[in-house]
Amino acid sequence: MYKLSWSRKTFLIFNYTFLIAMSVLCILPLLNVLAVSFSSAGAALSGSVKFIPIDFNLKSYEIVIQQGKFFTAFGVSVERLILGTLVNMIICVLTAYPLSKENHRFPLRTAYAWLFVFTILFSGGLIPTYLVVKQTHLLGTIWSLVLPGAVNVFNVILMLNFFRGLPKELEESALMDGANHLVTLVKIYLPISLPSLATVTLFTMVGHWNSWFDGLLYMRNPNDYPLATYLQAITIDAATLKNLTMNDPETARFVSDRTGRAAQIFMTALPILLVYPFLQKYFVKGLVLGSVKE
Amino acid sequence: MRLMKSLKRDYLLHVMLLPALVLVLVYSYYPMFGIIIAFEKFSAFKGFFHSPWVGFDNFKYVFQMPEFPLVMRNTLIIAIFKIIGNLAVPIIVALMLNEVSKSFIKRGVQTLVYLPHFLSWVILAGILKDILSPSDGIVNHVLGYLGVQPIFFLGDNHWFRFTLIVSDVWKEFGFNTIVYLAALTSISPSLYEAAIVDGASRWKQTLHITLPGIVPIMILLGTLSLGNVLNAGFDQVFNLYNPITYDSGDILDTLVYRIGIVSAQYSVSTAIGLFKSAVSFLLISVSYWLAYRLANYRIF
């Protein structure tokens, strides 16, 4: 090993400091809100909570949990997540496979591909889309959160670019052995596409969990709001939580609308925070592989 | 003829495309016909096809609205600064990360900086409202120690756009570095070896090998971002703004929402939306064409 020069050393120290500062910057806000959610109402109000809770308690979480609405919304979100991810992934894979074929193998490929890509370039806009959702009788149902966005063209492109990178011989030999396209897709393509599948699944799941605007638009009854929409509604209108704490002075000592909101923000983010670290290595790999083209 | 032949031979491929095709026709193409309500005095009872025709009256109305120039200005300023920030900061971070040889630090940093990308603006808006609050937020508390008067980041038109831009770059810079990191790893190590033999310092290597190595991807992302000039970020603005900050933060998309959904003026709202879609379509087409010419980029 050779010794590092003085300037190199200075640079490295600066570099590590810079990068660590950037990373810390990305989680400090979360840690602060987490600390607030565990603190008492008074401590939160005085603004003295930094990153360690003051008067640690779980009262805010209790209130949120007792308040049935949070769980109703949580349930809607879980239902949407499962249904939506399933539909999105099936359609994504089924669409990407034919579009990944060579032009001479599947002559209409380009026409189909442009038909899908055009929907990225131009859209009818908010009101016409809303009216169509209404006309197709989806308003107020869980399907209004699943079907209009079921074809995610970006994910399809990511997936098809990955399929195109696979060796052609695999498909040829499978077809030669008498397998049809569907069997080839399920038995040959999917098992070796795990990084891309994991990436697209993660993006789809996060997308469904985080979507709030369609819930606000298409759900008539606030009881049908998914969690993200519910959270959006209460952060815009702070009065909801206040009512709950008024009655009981013991609760009011620990819970303010600030700590209550912090608890809800955190519980909404929690599923993502839990799943994300495990899937991270896949999506970095999957994204890079999916974007590589010859 | 080709169609018939293909339908016969490749019927299974067509069947596989069928679900997506139906959904796209119903929920993407059918609404495109709905834009005709921008040229009508739309009435929900009469529907798309039977409402009275008014030509360009809705557009005239929109362009004469007192908010319109303001909203255009806000949209452009916010979007352009976001584009610049979201191009520049990730390049710097990627270059710095590339100099790190210890893999656990590299991985740790990446894990943390990607995270905000996966949280929605609903969650982040909740967090920002809390930490930026002038009375009990931690940011103003820290600024207070430094002798700065409390700043009302989200309630003051001088600060609102700045807050939007910085918080957006904060949310996305980590995730945007992925592309640059991928580009950096694809630079051939033999180039560096040759440079070292020639006696090039680290700095010279960065200047003459690393930077030129990522120029194509910089050009690509730069040209593609052109299509976003009218996208100032609906989710973020909608969750952070309030009537006080309309002056500096109201953008085309939020105006479409307020006029369309809140005041139920479907035709006017669709006219603004169509204006935005048409301009965006042009810009995206140009940006894809440029990306193809400059960086040989194809979508699929």
Coordinates of C-alpha atoms in Angstrom, one line a residue:
Chain A
M1 CA 0.0 0.0 0.0
Y2 CA 1.2 3.5 -0.8
K3 CA 0.7 6.3 1.6
L4 CA -2.0 8.9 0.9
S5 CA -0.8 12.3 0.0
W6 CA -1.7 15.2 2.2
S7 CA -4.1 16.8 -0.3
R8 CA -5.8 13.4 -0.9
K9 CA -6.3 13.0 2.9
T10 CA -7.8 16.5 3.2
F11 CA -10.1 15.8 0.3
L12 CA -11.2 12.5 1.8
I13 CA -12.0 14.1 5.2
F14 CA -14.0 16.8 3.5
N15 CA -15.7 14.2 1.2
Y16 CA -16.8 12.0 4.1
T17 CA -18.0 14.9 6.1
F18 CA -20.0 16.2 3.1
L19 CA -21.6 12.8 2.3
I20 CA -22.4 12.0 5.9
A21 CA -23.9 15.5 6.3
M22 CA -26.1 14.9 3.2
S23 CA -27.3 11.5 4.5
V24 CA -28.0 12.9 8.0
L25 CA -29.9 15.7 6.4
C26 CA -32.2 13.1 4.8
I27 CA -33.3 11.5 8.0
L28 CA -33.1 14.2 10.7
P29 CA -36.5 15.7 9.9
L30 CA -38.0 12.2 10.3
L31 CA -36.2 11.6 13.6
N32 CA -37.4 15.0 14.9
V33 CA -41.1 14.2 14.1
L34 CA -40.7 10.8 15.6
A35 CA -39.4 12.3 18.8
V36 CA -42.3 14.8 18.8
S37 CA -44.8 11.9 18.5
F38 CA -43.3 10.3 21.6
S39 CA -43.2 13.5 23.7
S40 CA -45.8 15.1 25.9
A41 CA -48.0 17.9 24.6
G42 CA -46.3 20.5 26.7
A43 CA -42.8 19.6 25.6
A44 CA -43.9 19.6 21.9
L45 CA -45.5 22.9 22.3
S46 CA -42.5 24.6 23.9
G47 CA -40.4 23.5 20.8
S48 CA -37.8 21.9 23.0
V49 CA -38.0 18.4 21.5
K50 CA -35.0 17.7 19.3
F51 CA -34.2 14.1 18.5
I52 CA -34.8 12.5 21.9
P53 CA -38.4 12.4 23.1
I54 CA -39.2 14.4 26.3
D55 CA -41.6 12.8 28.8
F56 CA -41.7 9.7 26.7
N57 CA -45.2 8.2 26.2
L58 CA -47.3 6.3 23.7
K59 CA -50.5 8.2 24.3
S60 CA -50.6 9.8 20.9
Y61 CA -50.4 6.4 19.3
E62 CA -53.1 5.1 21.6
I63 CA -55.4 7.9 20.6
V64 CA -54.8 7.3 16.9
I65 CA -55.3 3.6 17.2
Q66 CA -58.5 4.0 19.3
Q67 CA -59.8 6.3 16.8
G68 CA -61.3 3.8 14.4
K69 CA -60.9 5.9 11.3
F70 CA -57.2 5.4 11.1
F71 CA -57.7 1.7 10.9
T72 CA -60.5 1.9 8.4
A73 CA -58.2 3.9 6.2
F74 CA -55.4 1.5 6.8
G75 CA -57.6 -1.3 5.7
V76 CA -58.6 0.4 2.5
S77 CA -54.9 1.0 1.8
V78 CA -54.0 -2.6 2.3
E79 CA -56.8 -3.7 0.1
R80 CA -55.8 -1.3 -2.6
L81 CA -52.1 -2.3 -2.2
I82 CA -52.8 -6.0 -2.7
L83 CA -55.4 -5.6 -5.5
G84 CA -53.6 -2.8 -7.2
T85 CA -50.1 -4.4 -7.1
L86 CA -51.5 -7.7 -8.4
V87 CA -53.4 -6.1 -11.3
N88 CA -50.5 -3.8 -12.2
M89 CA -47.9 -6.5 -12.2
I90 CA -49.9 -9.0 -14.2
I91 CA -50.6 -6.3 -16.8
C92 CA -47.0 -5.0 -16.8
V93 CA -45.5 -8.4 -17.4
L94 CA -48.1 -9.5 -20.0
T95 CA -47.6 -6.2 -21.9
A96 CA -43.9 -6.1 -21.7
Y97 CA -43.3 -9.6 -23.0
P98 CA -44.9 -9.1 -26.5
L99 CA -43.4 -5.6 -26.8
S100 CA -39.9 -7.0 -26.2
K101 CA -40.1 -9.2 -29.3
E102 CA -38.0 -8.3 -32.4
N103 CA -39.9 -6.4 -35.1
H104 CA -39.6 -9.2 -37.6
R105 CA -40.8 -11.7 -35.0
F106 CA -43.9 -9.5 -34.0
P107 CA -44.5 -7.0 -36.8
L108 CA -47.2 -5.0 -34.9
R109 CA -44.9 -4.4 -31.9
T110 CA -44.0 -0.9 -32.9
A111 CA -47.6 0.1 -33.5
Y112 CA -48.6 -1.2 -30.1
A113 CA -45.6 0.4 -28.4
W114 CA -46.4 3.8 -29.7
L115 CA -50.0 3.4 -28.7
F116 CA -48.9 3.0 -25.1
V117 CA -46.1 5.6 -25.2
F118 CA -48.4 8.2 -26.5
T119 CA -50.3 8.1 -23.2
I120 CA -47.2 9.4 -21.5
L121 CA -47.0 12.3 -23.9
F122 CA -50.6 13.4 -23.9
S123 CA -53.5 13.0 -21.6
G124 CA -57.1 14.2 -21.5
G125 CA -56.5 15.9 -18.2
L126 CA -58.1 16.0 -14.8
I127 CA -61.8 16.7 -15.6
P128 CA -62.2 14.4 -18.7
T129 CA -60.6 11.5 -16.8
Y130 CA -62.8 12.1 -13.8
L131 CA -65.9 12.1 -16.1
V132 CA -64.8 8.8 -17.7
V133 CA -64.3 7.2 -14.3
K134 CA -67.7 8.4 -13.4
Q135 CA -69.3 7.1 -16.6
T136 CA -67.7 3.7 -16.1
H137 CA -69.3 3.5 -12.7
L138 CA -66.1 3.3 -10.7
L139 CA -66.7 6.3 -8.5
G140 CA -66.7 5.3 -4.8
T141 CA -65.4 1.8 -5.4
I142 CA -61.9 0.5 -4.8
W143 CA -61.6 -0.2 -8.5
S144 CA -61.4 3.6 -9.2
L145 CA -58.1 3.5 -7.4
V146 CA -56.9 0.4 -9.3
L147 CA -58.1 0.4 -13.0
P148 CA -57.4 3.9 -14.3
G149 CA -53.7 3.6 -13.4
A150 CA -53.4 -0.1 -14.0
V151 CA -51.2 0.3 -17.1
N152 CA -48.0 2.0 -15.9
V153 CA -46.1 2.6 -19.2
F154 CA -42.9 3.5 -17.5
N155 CA -42.8 0.2 -15.7
V156 CA -43.7 -1.6 -18.9
I157 CA -40.7 0.1 -20.6
L158 CA -38.4 -0.8 -17.7
M159 CA -39.6 -4.4 -17.9
L160 CA -39.4 -4.8 -21.7
N161 CA -35.9 -3.3 -21.8
F162 CA -34.9 -6.0 -19.3
F163 CA -36.6 -8.8 -21.3
R164 CA -34.8 -7.6 -24.4
G165 CA -31.5 -8.0 -22.7
L166 CA -32.1 -11.7 -22.1
P167 CA -30.5 -14.2 -24.6
K168 CA -32.7 -14.9 -27.6
E169 CA -31.7 -18.6 -27.5
L170 CA -33.8 -19.1 -24.3
E171 CA -37.0 -18.2 -26.0
E172 CA -36.1 -20.0 -29.2
S173 CA -35.4 -23.3 -27.5
A174 CA -38.5 -23.0 -25.3
L175 CA -40.7 -22.5 -28.4
M176 CA -38.9 -25.3 -30.2
D177 CA -39.7 -27.6 -27.3
G178 CA -43.4 -26.8 -27.9
A179 CA -44.0 -24.2 -25.2
N180 CA -46.3 -21.4 -26.2
H181 CA -45.6 -17.7 -25.4
L182 CA -47.4 -17.7 -22.1
V183 CA -45.5 -20.7 -20.8
T184 CA -42.3 -19.3 -22.0
L185 CA -43.0 -16.0 -20.2
V186 CA -44.0 -17.7 -16.9
K187 CA -41.5 -20.6 -16.8
I188 CA -38.5 -19.1 -18.6
Y189 CA -38.6 -15.3 -18.5
L190 CA -40.0 -14.6 -15.1
P191 CA -37.6 -16.7 -13.0
I192 CA -34.5 -15.0 -14.4
S193 CA -36.0 -11.6 -14.2
L194 CA -36.2 -11.3 -10.4
P195 CA -34.2 -8.1 -10.0
S196 CA -36.4 -6.3 -12.5
L197 CA -39.6 -7.8 -11.1
A198 CA -38.6 -6.9 -7.6
T199 CA -37.8 -3.3 -8.7
V200 CA -41.1 -2.8 -10.5
T201 CA -43.1 -4.5 -7.7
L202 CA -41.5 -2.2 -5.1
F203 CA -42.3 0.9 -7.2
T204 CA -45.8 -0.2 -7.8
M205 CA -46.4 -1.0 -4.1
V206 CA -44.9 2.3 -3.0
G207 CA -47.0 4.1 -5.6
H208 CA -50.2 2.5 -4.4
W209 CA -49.4 3.1 -0.7
N210 CA -48.5 6.8 -1.4
S211 CA -51.3 7.7 -3.8
W212 CA -53.7 10.1 -2.2
F213 CA -55.1 12.3 -5.0
D214 CA -57.3 9.7 -6.7
G215 CA -58.7 8.8 -3.3
L216 CA -59.7 12.4 -2.8
L217 CA -61.2 12.7 -6.3
Y218 CA -63.0 9.4 -6.6
M219 CA -64.2 8.5 -3.1
R220 CA -67.4 10.1 -2.1
N221 CA -67.4 8.9 1.5
P222 CA -64.4 9.8 3.7
N223 CA -64.7 6.4 5.3
D224 CA -63.5 4.9 2.0
Y225 CA -60.4 7.1 1.9
P226 CA -57.1 5.1 1.7
L227 CA -54.6 6.0 4.4
A228 CA -52.7 8.6 2.4
T229 CA -55.8 10.5 1.5
Y230 CA -57.0 10.3 5.1
L231 CA -53.7 11.7 6.3
Q232 CA -53.8 14.4 3.7
A233 CA -57.3 15.4 4.8
I234 CA -56.3 15.7 8.5
T235 CA -53.0 17.5 7.9
I236 CA -54.9 20.1 5.9
D237 CA -57.6 20.3 8.6
A238 CA -56.2 20.1 12.1
A239 CA -59.5 20.1 13.9
T240 CA -60.1 16.4 13.7
L241 CA -57.7 15.4 16.4
K242 CA -58.4 18.2 18.7
N243 CA -62.0 17.0 19.4
L244 CA -60.6 13.8 20.7
T245 CA -58.3 15.3 23.3
M246 CA -60.7 17.9 24.7
N247 CA -62.8 15.6 26.9
D248 CA -60.0 14.0 29.0
P249 CA -57.5 16.3 30.8
E250 CA -55.2 13.4 31.4
T251 CA -54.9 12.7 27.7
A252 CA -54.6 16.4 26.9
R253 CA -51.5 16.5 29.0
F254 CA -49.8 14.1 26.6
V255 CA -51.5 14.5 23.3
S256 CA -51.8 17.7 21.3
D257 CA -52.8 17.9 17.6
R258 CA -49.1 18.2 17.0
T259 CA -48.0 15.0 18.7
G260 CA -51.1 13.2 17.3
R261 CA -50.3 14.3 13.8
A262 CA -46.7 13.3 14.2
A263 CA -47.9 9.8 15.3
Q264 CA -50.1 9.5 12.3
I265 CA -47.4 10.7 9.9
F266 CA -45.1 8.1 11.3
M267 CA -47.6 5.2 11.2
T268 CA -48.3 6.0 7.6
A269 CA -44.6 6.0 6.7
L270 CA -43.8 2.9 8.8
P271 CA -44.7 0.2 6.2
I272 CA -42.4 1.9 3.7
L273 CA -39.6 2.4 6.2
L274 CA -39.8 -1.3 7.1
V275 CA -39.8 -2.7 3.6
Y276 CA -37.5 -0.3 1.9
P277 CA -34.1 -1.4 3.3
F278 CA -34.7 -5.0 2.2
L279 CA -35.6 -4.2 -1.3
Q280 CA -33.0 -1.4 -1.9
K281 CA -30.3 -3.7 -3.3
Y282 CA -32.8 -5.1 -5.8
F283 CA -34.0 -1.8 -7.2
V284 CA -30.5 -0.4 -7.7
K285 CA -29.6 -3.5 -9.7
G286 CA -33.0 -3.7 -11.4
L287 CA -33.0 0.0 -12.5
V288 CA -29.5 -0.2 -13.9
L289 CA -30.2 -3.4 -15.7
G290 CA -33.5 -2.1 -17.1
S291 CA -32.0 1.0 -18.5
V292 CA -29.1 -0.6 -20.3
K293 CA -29.6 -0.9 -24.0
E294 CA -27.4 -2.1 -26.7
Chain B
M1 CA -52.6 -8.1 -44.7
R2 CA -49.7 -8.0 -42.2
L3 CA -52.3 -7.5 -39.5
M4 CA -54.3 -10.6 -40.5
K5 CA -51.1 -12.7 -40.8
S6 CA -49.9 -11.5 -37.4
L7 CA -53.3 -12.1 -35.8
K8 CA -53.2 -15.6 -36.9
R9 CA -49.7 -16.5 -36.1
D10 CA -49.2 -14.4 -33.0
Y11 CA -52.6 -14.5 -31.5
L12 CA -51.3 -15.3 -28.1
L13 CA -49.1 -12.2 -28.1
H14 CA -52.2 -10.1 -29.0
V15 CA -54.2 -11.7 -26.3
M16 CA -51.5 -10.8 -23.8
L17 CA -51.7 -7.2 -24.8
L18 CA -55.5 -7.1 -24.7
P19 CA -56.0 -6.2 -21.0
A20 CA -53.6 -3.3 -21.2
L21 CA -55.1 -2.2 -24.6
V22 CA -58.6 -2.1 -23.2
L23 CA -57.6 -0.2 -20.1
V24 CA -55.6 2.3 -22.1
L25 CA -58.4 2.9 -24.6
V26 CA -60.9 3.5 -21.9
Y27 CA -58.9 5.4 -19.3
S28 CA -56.4 7.2 -21.5
Y29 CA -57.7 7.6 -25.0
Y30 CA -61.4 8.0 -24.3
P31 CA -60.7 11.0 -21.9
M32 CA -58.7 12.6 -24.8
F33 CA -62.1 13.0 -26.6
G34 CA -63.3 14.7 -23.4
I35 CA -61.0 17.7 -24.1
I36 CA -63.8 18.9 -26.4
I37 CA -65.5 20.2 -23.3
A38 CA -62.8 22.9 -23.3
F39 CA -64.6 24.2 -26.4
E40 CA -68.1 23.9 -24.9
K41 CA -70.3 25.3 -22.2
F42 CA -70.3 21.9 -20.6
S43 CA -73.3 20.7 -18.8
A44 CA -73.1 17.4 -16.9
F45 CA -76.7 16.5 -17.9
K46 CA -76.0 16.9 -21.7
G47 CA -72.6 15.1 -21.6
F48 CA -69.5 15.5 -23.8
F49 CA -71.3 15.3 -27.1
H50 CA -74.4 17.5 -26.6
S51 CA -73.3 20.5 -24.7
P52 CA -73.4 23.8 -26.5
W53 CA -70.3 24.8 -28.5
V54 CA -68.6 28.0 -27.6
G55 CA -65.3 27.8 -29.6
F56 CA -62.4 29.5 -28.0
D57 CA -64.4 31.5 -25.4
N58 CA -63.1 29.4 -22.5
F59 CA -59.5 30.0 -23.6
K60 CA -60.1 33.7 -24.0
Y61 CA -61.6 33.7 -20.5
V62 CA -58.6 31.8 -19.1
F63 CA -55.9 34.0 -20.7
Q64 CA -57.7 37.1 -19.4
M65 CA -58.0 35.8 -15.8
P66 CA -56.0 38.1 -13.5
E67 CA -54.3 35.0 -11.9
F68 CA -53.2 33.5 -15.2
P69 CA -49.9 35.5 -15.8
L70 CA -49.1 35.0 -12.1
V71 CA -49.7 31.3 -12.3
M72 CA -47.7 30.9 -15.5
R73 CA -44.8 32.8 -13.9
N74 CA -44.9 30.7 -10.7
T75 CA -45.1 27.5 -12.7
L76 CA -42.1 28.4 -14.9
I77 CA -39.9 29.7 -12.0
I78 CA -40.6 26.8 -9.7
A79 CA -40.2 24.2 -12.5
I80 CA -37.0 25.6 -14.0
F81 CA -35.2 26.0 -10.6
K82 CA -36.2 22.5 -9.7
I83 CA -34.8 21.1 -13.0
I84 CA -31.5 22.9 -12.4
G85 CA -31.2 21.7 -8.8
N86 CA -32.2 18.2 -9.7
L87 CA -29.6 18.0 -12.4
A88 CA -26.7 19.7 -10.5
V89 CA -26.9 18.3 -7.0
P90 CA -27.0 14.6 -7.9
I91 CA -24.0 15.0 -10.2
I92 CA -22.0 16.5 -7.3
V93 CA -23.1 13.8 -4.9
A94 CA -22.4 11.0 -7.4
L95 CA -18.9 12.3 -8.0
M96 CA -18.2 12.5 -4.3
L97 CA -19.6 9.0 -3.7
N98 CA -17.5 7.7 -6.5
E99 CA -14.4 8.8 -4.5
V100 CA -15.4 6.7 -1.5
S101 CA -13.6 3.3 -1.4
K102 CA -15.1 1.9 1.8
S103 CA -18.1 0.0 0.6
F104 CA -20.1 0.1 3.9
I105 CA -20.0 3.9 3.9
K106 CA -21.0 4.0 0.3
R107 CA -23.9 1.7 0.9
G108 CA -24.9 3.5 4.1
V109 CA -25.0 6.9 2.4
Q110 CA -26.9 5.5 -0.5
T111 CA -29.5 3.9 1.7
L112 CA -30.2 7.1 3.6
V113 CA -30.2 9.5 0.7
Y114 CA -32.6 7.4 -1.4
L115 CA -35.1 7.2 1.4
P116 CA -37.0 10.5 1.0
H117 CA -37.9 9.6 -2.6
F118 CA -40.1 6.8 -1.3
L119 CA -42.1 8.9 1.0
S120 CA -45.1 10.8 -0.4
W121 CA -45.5 14.5 -0.4
V122 CA -48.4 14.0 2.0
I123 CA -46.1 12.6 4.6
L124 CA -43.2 15.0 3.8
A125 CA -45.6 17.9 3.8
G126 CA -46.7 16.9 7.3
I127 CA -43.1 16.7 8.4
L128 CA -42.1 20.0 6.7
K129 CA -45.0 21.8 8.3
D130 CA -43.9 20.6 11.6
I131 CA -40.2 21.3 11.4
L132 CA -40.6 24.6 9.6
S133 CA -43.2 26.0 11.9
P134 CA -42.2 29.5 13.0
S135 CA -43.3 29.0 16.6
D136 CA -42.3 25.4 17.6
G137 CA -40.5 24.0 14.6
I138 CA -36.9 22.7 15.0
V139 CA -35.5 24.7 12.1
N140 CA -36.5 28.0 13.4
H141 CA -35.3 26.9 16.9
V142 CA -31.9 26.3 15.5
L143 CA -31.9 29.5 13.5
G144 CA -32.9 31.2 16.7
Y145 CA -29.6 30.1 18.4
L146 CA -27.8 31.7 15.5
G147 CA -29.7 35.0 16.1
V148 CA -32.0 34.7 13.1
Q149 CA -35.6 35.9 13.5
P150 CA -38.1 33.2 12.9
I151 CA -38.8 32.6 9.2
F152 CA -42.3 31.6 8.1
F153 CA -41.1 29.4 5.3
L154 CA -44.5 28.1 4.3
G155 CA -46.6 31.2 5.0
D156 CA -44.5 34.0 3.5
N157 CA -44.4 34.7 -0.2
H158 CA -40.8 35.7 -0.1
W159 CA -39.8 32.3 1.2
F160 CA -42.4 29.9 -0.2
R161 CA -40.9 29.2 -3.7
F162 CA -37.5 28.9 -2.2
T163 CA -38.9 26.3 0.3
L164 CA -40.6 24.4 -2.5
I165 CA -37.5 24.2 -4.6
V166 CA -35.1 23.3 -1.9
S167 CA -37.4 20.7 -0.4
D168 CA -37.9 19.1 -3.8
V169 CA -34.2 18.9 -4.5
W170 CA -33.8 17.5 -0.9
K171 CA -36.4 14.8 -1.6
E172 CA -35.0 13.7 -5.0
F173 CA -31.3 14.3 -5.1
G174 CA -30.4 10.9 -3.7
F175 CA -32.5 8.9 -6.0
N176 CA -31.3 10.9 -9.0
T177 CA -27.7 10.0 -8.2
I178 CA -28.5 6.3 -9.2
V179 CA -28.3 7.1 -12.9
Y180 CA -25.0 9.0 -12.6
L181 CA -23.5 6.3 -10.3
A182 CA -24.4 3.7 -12.9
A183 CA -22.8 5.8 -15.6
L184 CA -19.7 6.2 -13.5
T185 CA -19.3 2.4 -13.0
S186 CA -19.5 1.8 -16.7
I187 CA -16.4 3.9 -17.4
S188 CA -13.6 1.5 -18.3
P189 CA -11.0 1.1 -15.6
S190 CA -8.3 0.9 -18.2
L191 CA -8.7 4.6 -18.9
Y192 CA -7.8 5.3 -15.3
E193 CA -4.8 2.9 -15.4
A194 CA -3.5 4.6 -18.5
A195 CA -3.9 8.0 -16.9
I196 CA -2.1 6.9 -13.7
V197 CA 0.8 5.6 -15.9
D198 CA 0.9 9.0 -17.5
G199 CA 1.1 10.6 -14.1
A200 CA -2.3 12.2 -13.9
S201 CA -3.4 13.3 -10.4
R202 CA -6.9 12.4 -9.0
W203 CA -8.1 15.8 -9.9
K204 CA -6.8 15.4 -13.5
Q205 CA -8.4 12.0 -13.7
T206 CA -11.8 13.4 -12.6
L207 CA -11.5 16.3 -15.1
H208 CA -10.4 14.3 -18.1
I209 CA -11.9 10.8 -17.6
T210 CA -14.8 10.9 -15.1
L211 CA -16.5 14.0 -16.2
P212 CA -16.4 13.3 -19.9
G213 CA -17.6 9.8 -19.1
I214 CA -20.9 11.1 -17.7
V215 CA -21.4 14.0 -20.2
P216 CA -23.7 11.9 -22.4
I217 CA -26.0 11.0 -19.5
M218 CA -26.0 14.7 -18.4
I219 CA -27.0 15.7 -21.9
L220 CA -29.7 13.0 -22.0
L221 CA -31.2 14.0 -18.6
G222 CA -30.9 17.7 -19.4
T223 CA -32.8 17.4 -22.7
L224 CA -35.4 15.0 -21.2
S225 CA -36.1 17.5 -18.4
L226 CA -37.2 20.0 -21.0
G227 CA -40.5 18.3 -21.1
N228 CA -41.1 19.1 -17.4
V229 CA -41.0 22.9 -17.8
L230 CA -44.7 23.2 -17.0
N231 CA -44.7 20.5 -14.3
A232 CA -43.9 22.4 -11.1
G233 CA -45.1 19.5 -8.9
F234 CA -48.8 19.3 -8.0
D235 CA -48.5 16.9 -5.1
Q236 CA -46.0 19.1 -3.3
V237 CA -47.6 22.5 -3.9
F238 CA -51.1 21.2 -3.1
N239 CA -50.0 19.9 0.2
L240 CA -47.9 22.8 1.2
Y241 CA -49.6 25.9 -0.1
N242 CA -52.5 27.9 1.4
P243 CA -54.4 31.0 0.3
I244 CA -51.7 33.3 1.7
T245 CA -49.0 31.8 -0.6
Y246 CA -51.1 31.5 -3.7
D247 CA -49.3 34.6 -5.0
S248 CA -45.9 32.8 -5.1
G249 CA -47.0 29.1 -5.2
D250 CA -50.1 28.7 -7.3
I251 CA -49.3 26.7 -10.4
L252 CA -51.2 25.5 -13.5
D253 CA -52.1 22.2 -12.0
T254 CA -53.4 23.6 -8.7
L255 CA -55.4 26.2 -10.6
V256 CA -56.9 23.4 -12.7
Y257 CA -57.9 21.5 -9.5
R258 CA -59.4 24.6 -7.8
I259 CA -61.4 25.8 -10.8
G260 CA -62.4 22.3 -11.9
I261 CA -63.1 20.4 -8.7
V262 CA -63.7 23.0 -6.1
S263 CA -65.7 25.5 -8.2
A264 CA -66.9 22.9 -10.7
Q265 CA -66.2 25.0 -13.8
Y266 CA -65.4 21.9 -15.8
S267 CA -64.9 23.7 -19.2
V268 CA -62.6 26.4 -17.9
S269 CA -60.5 24.0 -16.0
T270 CA -60.2 21.6 -19.0
A271 CA -59.2 24.6 -21.1
I272 CA -56.3 25.3 -18.8
G273 CA -55.5 21.6 -18.7
L274 CA -55.5 21.4 -22.5
F275 CA -53.3 24.4 -22.8
K276 CA -50.8 22.7 -20.5
S277 CA -51.1 19.3 -22.1
A278 CA -50.6 20.8 -25.6
V279 CA -47.5 22.8 -24.6
S280 CA -46.1 19.9 -22.7
F281 CA -46.7 17.5 -25.6
L282 CA -44.7 19.8 -27.8
L283 CA -41.9 20.2 -25.3
I284 CA -41.7 16.4 -24.6
S285 CA -41.6 15.6 -28.3
V286 CA -38.8 18.1 -28.9
S287 CA -36.9 16.8 -25.9
Y288 CA -37.2 13.2 -27.0
W289 CA -36.1 14.2 -30.5
L290 CA -33.2 16.1 -29.0
A291 CA -32.3 13.2 -26.8
Y292 CA -32.3 10.9 -29.8
R293 CA -30.1 13.3 -31.8
L294 CA -27.7 14.2 -29.1
A295 CA -27.4 11.1 -27.0
N296 CA -28.9 8.4 -29.3
Y297 CA -31.6 7.7 -26.8
R298 CA -34.6 5.6 -27.6
I299 CA -37.4 4.9 -25.3
F300 CA -37.7 1.2 -26.1

